[in-house]
GROMACS .gro file of C-alpha atoms in nm:
model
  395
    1UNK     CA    1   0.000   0.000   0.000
    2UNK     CA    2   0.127   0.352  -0.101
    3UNK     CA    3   0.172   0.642   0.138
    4UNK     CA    4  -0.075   0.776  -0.041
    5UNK     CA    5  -0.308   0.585   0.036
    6UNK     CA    6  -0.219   0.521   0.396
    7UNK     CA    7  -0.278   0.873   0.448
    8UNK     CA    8  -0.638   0.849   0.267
    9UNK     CA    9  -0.701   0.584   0.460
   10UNK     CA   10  -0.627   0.766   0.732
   11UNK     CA   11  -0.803   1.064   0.685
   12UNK     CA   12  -1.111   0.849   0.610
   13UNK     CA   13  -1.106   0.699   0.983
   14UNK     CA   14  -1.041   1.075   1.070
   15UNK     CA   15  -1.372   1.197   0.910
   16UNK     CA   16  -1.572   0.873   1.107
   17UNK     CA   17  -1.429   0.976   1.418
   18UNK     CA   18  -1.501   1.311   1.415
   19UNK     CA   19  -1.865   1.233   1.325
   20UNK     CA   20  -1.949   1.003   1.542
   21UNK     CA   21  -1.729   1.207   1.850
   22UNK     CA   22  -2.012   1.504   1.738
   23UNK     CA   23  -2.284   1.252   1.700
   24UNK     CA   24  -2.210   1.170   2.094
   25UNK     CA   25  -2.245   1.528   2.156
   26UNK     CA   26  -2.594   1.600   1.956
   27UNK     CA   27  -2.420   1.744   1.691
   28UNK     CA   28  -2.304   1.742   1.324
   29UNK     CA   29  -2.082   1.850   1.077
   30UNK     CA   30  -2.367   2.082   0.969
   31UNK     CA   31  -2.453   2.183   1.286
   32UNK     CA   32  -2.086   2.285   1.375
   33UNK     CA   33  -2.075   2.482   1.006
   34UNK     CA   34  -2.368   2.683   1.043
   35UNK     CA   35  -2.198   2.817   1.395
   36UNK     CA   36  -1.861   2.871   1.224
   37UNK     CA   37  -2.068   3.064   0.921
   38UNK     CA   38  -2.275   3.239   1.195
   39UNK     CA   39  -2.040   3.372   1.432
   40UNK     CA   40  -1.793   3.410   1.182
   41UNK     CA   41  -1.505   3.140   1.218
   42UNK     CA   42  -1.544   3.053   0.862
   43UNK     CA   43  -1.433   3.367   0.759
   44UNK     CA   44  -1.214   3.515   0.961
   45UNK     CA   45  -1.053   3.143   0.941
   46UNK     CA   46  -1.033   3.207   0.578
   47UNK     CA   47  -0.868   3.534   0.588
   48UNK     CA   48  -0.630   3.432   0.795
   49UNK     CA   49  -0.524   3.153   0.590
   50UNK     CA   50  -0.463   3.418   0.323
   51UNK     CA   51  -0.262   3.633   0.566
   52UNK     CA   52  -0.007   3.319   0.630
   53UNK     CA   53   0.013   3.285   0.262
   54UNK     CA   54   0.223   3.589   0.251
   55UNK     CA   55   0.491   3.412   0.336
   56UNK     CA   56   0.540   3.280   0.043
   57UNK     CA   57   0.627   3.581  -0.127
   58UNK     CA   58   0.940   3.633   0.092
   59UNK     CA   59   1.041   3.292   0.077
   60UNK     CA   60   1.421   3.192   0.098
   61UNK     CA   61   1.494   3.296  -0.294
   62UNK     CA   62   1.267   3.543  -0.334
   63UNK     CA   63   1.346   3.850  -0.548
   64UNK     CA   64   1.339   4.203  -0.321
   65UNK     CA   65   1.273   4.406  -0.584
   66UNK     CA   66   0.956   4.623  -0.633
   67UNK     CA   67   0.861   4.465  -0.921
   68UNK     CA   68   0.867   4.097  -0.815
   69UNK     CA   69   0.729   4.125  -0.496
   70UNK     CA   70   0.434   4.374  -0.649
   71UNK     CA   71   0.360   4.060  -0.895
   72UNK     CA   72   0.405   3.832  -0.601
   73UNK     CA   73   0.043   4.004  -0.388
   74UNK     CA   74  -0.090   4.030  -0.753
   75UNK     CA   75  -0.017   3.650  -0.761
   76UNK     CA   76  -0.166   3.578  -0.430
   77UNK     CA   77  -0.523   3.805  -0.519
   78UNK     CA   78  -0.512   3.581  -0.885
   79UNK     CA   79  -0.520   3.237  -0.681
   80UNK     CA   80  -0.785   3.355  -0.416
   81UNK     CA   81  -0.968   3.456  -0.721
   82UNK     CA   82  -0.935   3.097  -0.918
   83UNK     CA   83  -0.976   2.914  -0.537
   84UNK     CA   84  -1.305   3.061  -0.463
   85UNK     CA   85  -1.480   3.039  -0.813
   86UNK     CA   86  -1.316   2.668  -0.773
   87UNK     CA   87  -1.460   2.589  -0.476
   88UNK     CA   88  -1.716   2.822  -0.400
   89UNK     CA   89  -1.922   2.961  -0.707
   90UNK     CA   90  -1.875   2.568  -0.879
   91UNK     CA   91  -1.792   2.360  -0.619
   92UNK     CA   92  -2.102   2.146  -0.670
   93UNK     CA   93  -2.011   1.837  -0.909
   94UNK     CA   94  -2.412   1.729  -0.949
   95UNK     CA   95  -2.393   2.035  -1.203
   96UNK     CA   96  -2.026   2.071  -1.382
   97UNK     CA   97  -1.953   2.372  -1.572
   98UNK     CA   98  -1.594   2.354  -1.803
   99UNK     CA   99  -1.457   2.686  -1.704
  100UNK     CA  100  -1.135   2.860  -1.726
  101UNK     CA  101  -0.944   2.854  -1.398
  102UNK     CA  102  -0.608   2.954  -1.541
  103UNK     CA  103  -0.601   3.181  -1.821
  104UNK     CA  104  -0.471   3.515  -1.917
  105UNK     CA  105  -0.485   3.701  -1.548
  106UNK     CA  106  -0.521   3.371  -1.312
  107UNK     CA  107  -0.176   3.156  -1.382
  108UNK     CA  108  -0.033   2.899  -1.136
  109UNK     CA  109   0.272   2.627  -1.225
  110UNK     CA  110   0.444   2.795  -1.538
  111UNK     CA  111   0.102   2.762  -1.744
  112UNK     CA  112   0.157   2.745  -2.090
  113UNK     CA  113   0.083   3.072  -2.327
  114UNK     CA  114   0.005   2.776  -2.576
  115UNK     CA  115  -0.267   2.607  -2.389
  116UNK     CA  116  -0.668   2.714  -2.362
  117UNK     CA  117  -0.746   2.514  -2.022
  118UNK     CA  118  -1.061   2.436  -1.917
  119UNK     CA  119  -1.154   2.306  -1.549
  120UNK     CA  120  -1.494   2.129  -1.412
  121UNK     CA  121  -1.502   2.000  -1.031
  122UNK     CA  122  -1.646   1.608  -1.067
  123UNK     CA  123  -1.728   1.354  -0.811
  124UNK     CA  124  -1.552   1.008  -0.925
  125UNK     CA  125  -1.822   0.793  -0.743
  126UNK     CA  126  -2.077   1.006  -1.012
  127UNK     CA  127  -2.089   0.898  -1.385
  128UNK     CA  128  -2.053   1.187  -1.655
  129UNK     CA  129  -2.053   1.266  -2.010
  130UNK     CA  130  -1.886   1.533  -2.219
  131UNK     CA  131  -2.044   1.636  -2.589
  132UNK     CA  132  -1.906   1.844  -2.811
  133UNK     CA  133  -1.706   1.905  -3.181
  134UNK     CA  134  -1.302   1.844  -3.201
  135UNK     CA  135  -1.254   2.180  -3.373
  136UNK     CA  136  -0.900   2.213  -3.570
  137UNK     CA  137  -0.668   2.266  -3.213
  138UNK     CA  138  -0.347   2.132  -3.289
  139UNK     CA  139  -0.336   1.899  -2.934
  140UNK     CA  140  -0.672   1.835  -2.715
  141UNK     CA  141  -0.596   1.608  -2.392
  142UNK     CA  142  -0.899   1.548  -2.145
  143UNK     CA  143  -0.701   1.432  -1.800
  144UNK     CA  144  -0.914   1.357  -1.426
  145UNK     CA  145  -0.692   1.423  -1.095
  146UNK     CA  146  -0.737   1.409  -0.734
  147UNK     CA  147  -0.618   1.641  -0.439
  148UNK     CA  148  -0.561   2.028  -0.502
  149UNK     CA  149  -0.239   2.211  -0.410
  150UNK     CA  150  -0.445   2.272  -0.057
  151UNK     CA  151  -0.387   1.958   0.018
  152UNK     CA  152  -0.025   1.779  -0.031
  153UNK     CA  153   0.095   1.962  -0.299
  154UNK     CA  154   0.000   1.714  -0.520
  155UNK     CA  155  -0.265   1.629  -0.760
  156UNK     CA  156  -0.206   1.274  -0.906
  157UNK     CA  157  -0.356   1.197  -1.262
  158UNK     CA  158  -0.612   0.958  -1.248
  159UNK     CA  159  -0.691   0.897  -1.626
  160UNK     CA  160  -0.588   1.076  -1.937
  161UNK     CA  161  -0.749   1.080  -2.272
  162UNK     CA  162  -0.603   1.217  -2.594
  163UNK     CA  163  -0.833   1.320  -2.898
  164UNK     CA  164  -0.566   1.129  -3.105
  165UNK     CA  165  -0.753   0.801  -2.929
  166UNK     CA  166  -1.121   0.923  -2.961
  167UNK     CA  167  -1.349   0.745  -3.184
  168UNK     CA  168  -1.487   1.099  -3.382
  169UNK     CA  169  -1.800   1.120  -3.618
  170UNK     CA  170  -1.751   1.244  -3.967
  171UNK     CA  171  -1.932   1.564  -3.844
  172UNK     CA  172  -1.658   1.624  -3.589
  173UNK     CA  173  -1.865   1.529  -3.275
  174UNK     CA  174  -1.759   1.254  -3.019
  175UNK     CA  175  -1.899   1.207  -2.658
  176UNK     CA  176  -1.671   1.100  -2.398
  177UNK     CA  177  -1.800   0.883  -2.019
  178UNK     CA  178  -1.639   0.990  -1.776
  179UNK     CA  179  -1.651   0.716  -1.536
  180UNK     CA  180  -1.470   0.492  -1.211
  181UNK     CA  181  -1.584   0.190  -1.370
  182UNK     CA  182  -1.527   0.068  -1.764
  183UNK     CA  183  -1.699   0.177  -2.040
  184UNK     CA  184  -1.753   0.117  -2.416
  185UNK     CA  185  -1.653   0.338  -2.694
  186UNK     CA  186  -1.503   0.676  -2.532
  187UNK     CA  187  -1.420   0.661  -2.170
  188UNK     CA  188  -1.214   0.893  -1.928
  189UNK     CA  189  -1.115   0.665  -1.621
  190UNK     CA  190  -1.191   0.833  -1.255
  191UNK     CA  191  -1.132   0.641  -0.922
  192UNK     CA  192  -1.351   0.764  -0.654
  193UNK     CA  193  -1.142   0.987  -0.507
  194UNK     CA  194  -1.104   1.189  -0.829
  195UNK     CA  195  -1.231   1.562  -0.819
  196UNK     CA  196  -1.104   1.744  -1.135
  197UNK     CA  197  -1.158   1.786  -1.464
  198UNK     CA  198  -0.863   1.938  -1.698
  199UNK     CA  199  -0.888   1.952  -2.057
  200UNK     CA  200  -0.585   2.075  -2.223
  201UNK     CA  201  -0.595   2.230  -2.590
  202UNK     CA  202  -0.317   2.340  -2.736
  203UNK     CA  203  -0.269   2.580  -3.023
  204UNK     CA  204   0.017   2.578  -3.277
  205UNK     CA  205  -0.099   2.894  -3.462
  206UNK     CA  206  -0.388   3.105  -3.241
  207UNK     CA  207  -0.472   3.296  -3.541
  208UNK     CA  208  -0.636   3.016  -3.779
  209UNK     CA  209  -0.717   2.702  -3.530
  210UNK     CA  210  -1.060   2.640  -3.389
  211UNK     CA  211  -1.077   2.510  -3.031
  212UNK     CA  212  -1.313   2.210  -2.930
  213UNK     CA  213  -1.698   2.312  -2.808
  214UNK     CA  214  -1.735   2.121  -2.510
  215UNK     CA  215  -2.010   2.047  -2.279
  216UNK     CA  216  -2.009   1.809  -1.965
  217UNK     CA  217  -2.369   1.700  -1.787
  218UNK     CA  218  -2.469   1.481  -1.514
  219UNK     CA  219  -2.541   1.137  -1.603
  220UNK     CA  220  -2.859   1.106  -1.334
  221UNK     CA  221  -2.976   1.307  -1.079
  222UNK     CA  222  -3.042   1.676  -1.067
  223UNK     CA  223  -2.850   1.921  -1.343
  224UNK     CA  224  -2.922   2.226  -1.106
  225UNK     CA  225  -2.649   2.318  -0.835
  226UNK     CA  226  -2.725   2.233  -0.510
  227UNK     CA  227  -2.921   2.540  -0.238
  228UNK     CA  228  -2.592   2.747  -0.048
  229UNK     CA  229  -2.588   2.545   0.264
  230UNK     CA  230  -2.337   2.693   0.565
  231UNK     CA  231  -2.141   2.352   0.511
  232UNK     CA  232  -2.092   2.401   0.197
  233UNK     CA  233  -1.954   2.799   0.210
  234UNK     CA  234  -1.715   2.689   0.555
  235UNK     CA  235  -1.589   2.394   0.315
  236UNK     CA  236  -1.545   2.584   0.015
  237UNK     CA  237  -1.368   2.934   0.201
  238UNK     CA  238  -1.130   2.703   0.380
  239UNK     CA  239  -1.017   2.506   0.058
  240UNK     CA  240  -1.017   2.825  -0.188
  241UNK     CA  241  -0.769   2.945   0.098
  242UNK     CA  242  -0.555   2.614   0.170
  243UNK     CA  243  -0.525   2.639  -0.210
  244UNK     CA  244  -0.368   3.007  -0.215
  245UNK     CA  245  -0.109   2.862   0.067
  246UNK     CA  246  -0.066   2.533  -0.090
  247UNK     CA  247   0.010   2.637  -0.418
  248UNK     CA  248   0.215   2.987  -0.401
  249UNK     CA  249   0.435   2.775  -0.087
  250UNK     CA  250   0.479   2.488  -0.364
  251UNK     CA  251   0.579   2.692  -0.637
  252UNK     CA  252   0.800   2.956  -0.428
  253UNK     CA  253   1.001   2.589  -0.316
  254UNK     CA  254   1.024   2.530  -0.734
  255UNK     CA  255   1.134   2.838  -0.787
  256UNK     CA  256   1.421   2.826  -0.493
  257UNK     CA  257   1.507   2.454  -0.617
  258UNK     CA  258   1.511   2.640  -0.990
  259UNK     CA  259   1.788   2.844  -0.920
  260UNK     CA  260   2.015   2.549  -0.812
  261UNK     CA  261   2.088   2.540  -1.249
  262UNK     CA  262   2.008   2.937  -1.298
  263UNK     CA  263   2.026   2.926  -1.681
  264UNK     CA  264   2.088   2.552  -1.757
  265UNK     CA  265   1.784   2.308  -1.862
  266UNK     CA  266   1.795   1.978  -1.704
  267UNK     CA  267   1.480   1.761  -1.722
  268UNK     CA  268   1.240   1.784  -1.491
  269UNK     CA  269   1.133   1.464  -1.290
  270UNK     CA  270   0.841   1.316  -1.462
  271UNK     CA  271   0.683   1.149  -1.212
  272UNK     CA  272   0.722   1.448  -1.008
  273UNK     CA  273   0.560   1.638  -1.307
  274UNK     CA  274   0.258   1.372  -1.316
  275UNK     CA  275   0.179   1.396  -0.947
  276UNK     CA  276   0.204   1.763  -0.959
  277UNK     CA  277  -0.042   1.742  -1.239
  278UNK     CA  278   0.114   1.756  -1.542
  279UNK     CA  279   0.017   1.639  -1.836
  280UNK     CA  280   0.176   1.259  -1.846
  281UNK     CA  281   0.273   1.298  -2.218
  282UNK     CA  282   0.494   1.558  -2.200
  283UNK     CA  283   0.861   1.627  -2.080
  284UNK     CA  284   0.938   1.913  -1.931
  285UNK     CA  285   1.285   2.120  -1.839
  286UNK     CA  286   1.213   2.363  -1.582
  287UNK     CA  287   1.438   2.569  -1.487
  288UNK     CA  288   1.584   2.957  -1.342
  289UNK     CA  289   1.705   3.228  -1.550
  290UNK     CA  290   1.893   3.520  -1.457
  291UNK     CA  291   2.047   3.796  -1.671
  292UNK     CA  292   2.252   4.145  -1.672
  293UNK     CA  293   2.172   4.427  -1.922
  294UNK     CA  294   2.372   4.326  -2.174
  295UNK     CA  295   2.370   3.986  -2.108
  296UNK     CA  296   2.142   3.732  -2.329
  297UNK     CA  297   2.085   3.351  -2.254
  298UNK     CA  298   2.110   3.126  -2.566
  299UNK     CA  299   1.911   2.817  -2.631
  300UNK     CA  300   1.999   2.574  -2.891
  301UNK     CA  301   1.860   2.184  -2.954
  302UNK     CA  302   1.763   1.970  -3.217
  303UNK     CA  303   1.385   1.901  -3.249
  304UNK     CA  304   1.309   1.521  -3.233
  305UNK     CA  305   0.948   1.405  -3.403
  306UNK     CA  306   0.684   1.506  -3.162
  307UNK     CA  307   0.361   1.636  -3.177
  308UNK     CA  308   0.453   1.954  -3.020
  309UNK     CA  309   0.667   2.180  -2.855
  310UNK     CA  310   0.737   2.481  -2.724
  311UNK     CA  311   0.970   2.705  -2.454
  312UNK     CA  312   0.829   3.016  -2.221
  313UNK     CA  313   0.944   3.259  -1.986
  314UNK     CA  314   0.821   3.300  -1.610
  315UNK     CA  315   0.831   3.551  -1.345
  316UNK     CA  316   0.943   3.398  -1.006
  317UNK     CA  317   0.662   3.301  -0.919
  318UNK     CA  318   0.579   3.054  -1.243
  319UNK     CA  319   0.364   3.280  -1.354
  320UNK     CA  320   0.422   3.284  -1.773
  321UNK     CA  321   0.523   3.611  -1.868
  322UNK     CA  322   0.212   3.876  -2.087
  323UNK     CA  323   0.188   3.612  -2.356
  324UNK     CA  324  -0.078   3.862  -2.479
  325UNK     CA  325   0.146   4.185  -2.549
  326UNK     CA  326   0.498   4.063  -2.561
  327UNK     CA  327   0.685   3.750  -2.728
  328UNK     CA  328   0.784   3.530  -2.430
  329UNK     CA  329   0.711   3.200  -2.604
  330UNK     CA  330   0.789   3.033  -2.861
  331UNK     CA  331   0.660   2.704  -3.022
  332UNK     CA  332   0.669   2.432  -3.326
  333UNK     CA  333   0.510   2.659  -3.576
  334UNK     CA  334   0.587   2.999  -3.466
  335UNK     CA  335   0.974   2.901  -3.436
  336UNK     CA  336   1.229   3.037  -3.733
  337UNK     CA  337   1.481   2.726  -3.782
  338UNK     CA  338   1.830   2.656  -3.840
  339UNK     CA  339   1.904   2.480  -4.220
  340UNK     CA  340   1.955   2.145  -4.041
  341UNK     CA  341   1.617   2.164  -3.855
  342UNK     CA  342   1.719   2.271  -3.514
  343UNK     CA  343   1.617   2.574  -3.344
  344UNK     CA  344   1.797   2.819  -3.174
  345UNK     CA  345   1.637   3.069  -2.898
  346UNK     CA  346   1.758   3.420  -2.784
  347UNK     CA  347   1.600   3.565  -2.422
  348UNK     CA  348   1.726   3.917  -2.376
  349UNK     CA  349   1.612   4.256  -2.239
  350UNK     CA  350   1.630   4.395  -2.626
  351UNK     CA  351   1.548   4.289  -2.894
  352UNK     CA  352   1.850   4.138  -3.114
  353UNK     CA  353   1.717   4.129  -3.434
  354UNK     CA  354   1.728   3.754  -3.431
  355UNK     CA  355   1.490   3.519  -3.527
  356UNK     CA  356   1.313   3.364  -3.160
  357UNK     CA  357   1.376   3.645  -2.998
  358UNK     CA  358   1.142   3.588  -2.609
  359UNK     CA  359   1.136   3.917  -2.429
  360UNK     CA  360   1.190   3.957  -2.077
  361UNK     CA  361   0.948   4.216  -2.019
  362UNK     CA  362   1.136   4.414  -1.738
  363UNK     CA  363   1.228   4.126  -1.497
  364UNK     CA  364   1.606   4.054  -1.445
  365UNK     CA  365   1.508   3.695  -1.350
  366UNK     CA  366   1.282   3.448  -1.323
  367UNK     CA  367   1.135   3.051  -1.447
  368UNK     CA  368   1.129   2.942  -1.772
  369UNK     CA  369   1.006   2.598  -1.933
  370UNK     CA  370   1.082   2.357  -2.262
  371UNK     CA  371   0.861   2.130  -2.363
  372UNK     CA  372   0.818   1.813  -2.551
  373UNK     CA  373   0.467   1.654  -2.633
  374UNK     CA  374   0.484   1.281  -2.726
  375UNK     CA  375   0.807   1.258  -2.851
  376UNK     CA  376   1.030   1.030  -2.997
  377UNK     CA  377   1.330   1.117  -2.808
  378UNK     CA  378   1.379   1.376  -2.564
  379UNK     CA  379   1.713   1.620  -2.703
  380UNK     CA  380   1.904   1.813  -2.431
  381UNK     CA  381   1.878   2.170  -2.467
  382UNK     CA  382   2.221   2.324  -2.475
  383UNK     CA  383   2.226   2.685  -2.299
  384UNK     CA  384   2.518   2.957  -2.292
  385UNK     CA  385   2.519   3.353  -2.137
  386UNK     CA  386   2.692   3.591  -2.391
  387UNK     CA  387   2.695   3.927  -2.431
  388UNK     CA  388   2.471   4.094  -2.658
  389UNK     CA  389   2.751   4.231  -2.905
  390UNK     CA  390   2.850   3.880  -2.926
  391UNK     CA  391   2.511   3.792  -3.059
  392UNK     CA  392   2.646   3.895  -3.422
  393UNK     CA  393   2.915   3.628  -3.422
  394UNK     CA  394   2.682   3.350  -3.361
  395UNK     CA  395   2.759   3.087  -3.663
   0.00000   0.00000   0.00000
């Protein structure tokens, strides 16, 4: 038996206990939320959660500088934000909605400028099914998890489904069960303790691909979300919190760990990637970067057959860099390359006049992330610091 799931285990027996210790004393769980809502535990618990949080943001590693730190509260209001529309607005899994947790201005994890997410809360002892067209997205993975960043630090993949393996209609419509227990035709495993929904579509080329229409209903039961009960508000405030600390304490550790290889990309664990909940087909090289005015970091690799790939630029705190206003990414079919078919990369404060130019937008450090999707092999990128008047004499 994992550690894992001793610790489930364990926090199942937990649960009993407690119940039947408040059963002893004429109470319950709802009894004991409805006083916490009432005389205000639940929220001043809440806030106080998001106080600690703070800490993250002067974390061993941390950046002093206005900037950073200013993007490190903006940080902290972003996953508040995603944490109570998570688990407060649509919290209730008897009526999913696919929403956007992390987008444009809500980014956890080094989220990829490349990827249109979509997030629905589930219940893996419930049955679903998602409807919908493929559209012309380049990549479109549907993944369950368990766990939130509240709780652990991890959240374990508990089935993953690529379009590439979905039986699709000549109209471009599919449904997909989502499901503990087998199914025919298209099926998304769950175990019971699964709670998420991520669906993953990646663009090659924003400007001309078409992303999938999705929808995701209830199999039985009630569509509608369930009445606001106290229970549910003191559960939902003290996860949306747990999630602020959970996640920016994870990430700030990342980003300290990072700069062990400041401006070198080594692989990134995959299994620690998976459990982190990442998507389980794709490599990744996380890493620090650091540079001086007239410094610029270099990235060079061949490009093995894959379905995609791509490299981005972070602040500290794994947020990706504007994607919107500024080049800080660059991927498979946006990427100028070399006559023998590999690619070469230059980050800098200006721009060089060289062909993958990523932009560091005012920061003098911070994350940054290559990726592979399903590929062959898995190249090294090769990294060097040079000075931007030696830019010229690249070969």
């Amino acid at each position: 038996m994992s550690g894992r799931t001793i610790a489930t285990a364990a926090l199942g027996q937990f649960k009993k206990a407690r119940v039947a210790y408040l059963r002893m004393r004429g109470r319950t769980l709802e009894s004991v939320a409805e006083q916490r809502v009432v005389d205000g535990t639940s929220w001043n618990e809440f806030c106080d959660t998001l106080k600690s949080a703070g800490a993250a943001i002067v974390f061993p590693g941390a950046p002093a500088d206005p900037l950073t730190q200013a993007e490190g509260y903006r940080y902290l209001s972003r996953l508040t934000r995603a944490g109570l529309e998570a688990f407060v607005e649509y919290a209730d899994p008897r009526a999913p909605v696919l929403r956007r947790m992390i987008h444009e201005t809500a980014k956890m994890g080094s989220d990829n400028p490349d990827n249109y997410y979509l997030n629905a809360t589930v219940d893996g002892t419930l049955d679903y099914r998602i409807t919908g067209t493929r559209g012309t997205v380049d990549y479109l993975g549907f993944g369950t998890q368990e766990g939130n960043y509240g709780e652990g630090g991890q959240m374990p993949t508990t089935g993953y489904l690529e379009a590439a393996d979905l039986e699709i209609g000549p109209d471009g419509r599919f449904e997909l069960i989502l499901s503990a227990t087998g199914h025919e035709g298209n099926w998304l495993p769950m175990t019971p303790d699964t709670g998420l929904l991520i669906v993953r579509q990646t663009f090659a080329d924003r400007t001309t691909e078409v992303p999938a229409d999705l929808h995701i209903e209830l199999l039985s039961g009630a569509a509608t979300p369930e009445p606001l009960s106290p229970a549910s508000l003191d559960a939902g405030l003290a996860k949306a919190s747990l999630l602020v600390a959970g996640a920016s304490m994870l990430f700030a550790n990342w980003a300290r760990d990072f700069q062990k290889h400041t401006n070198e990309l080594p692989m990134f664990d995959p299994e620690r990637s998976t459990k982190a909940g990442g998507d389980p087909n794709i490599i990744y090289y996380h890493s620090y970067w650091r540079l001086g005015p007239d410094e610029a970091l270099v990235i060079e690799s061949e490009i093995p057959e894959c379905d995609g790939w791509n490299f981005q630029l972070d602040n500290h705190w794994l947020e990706s860099l504007d994607y919107r206003y500024h080049p800080v990414h660059v991927n498979k079919h946006t990427a100028k390359y070399r006559p023998d078919g590999s690619v070469r990369i230059v980050v800098s404060h200006r721009d060089p006049g060289l062909p993958n130019w990523i932009d560091t937008t005012g920061h003098d450090c911070g994350a940054m992330t290559f990726r592979w999707i399903r590929a062959a092999t898995h190249p090294q990128p090769r990294t060097r610091v040079v000075r931007l008047s030696e830019l010229s004499l690249l070969d």
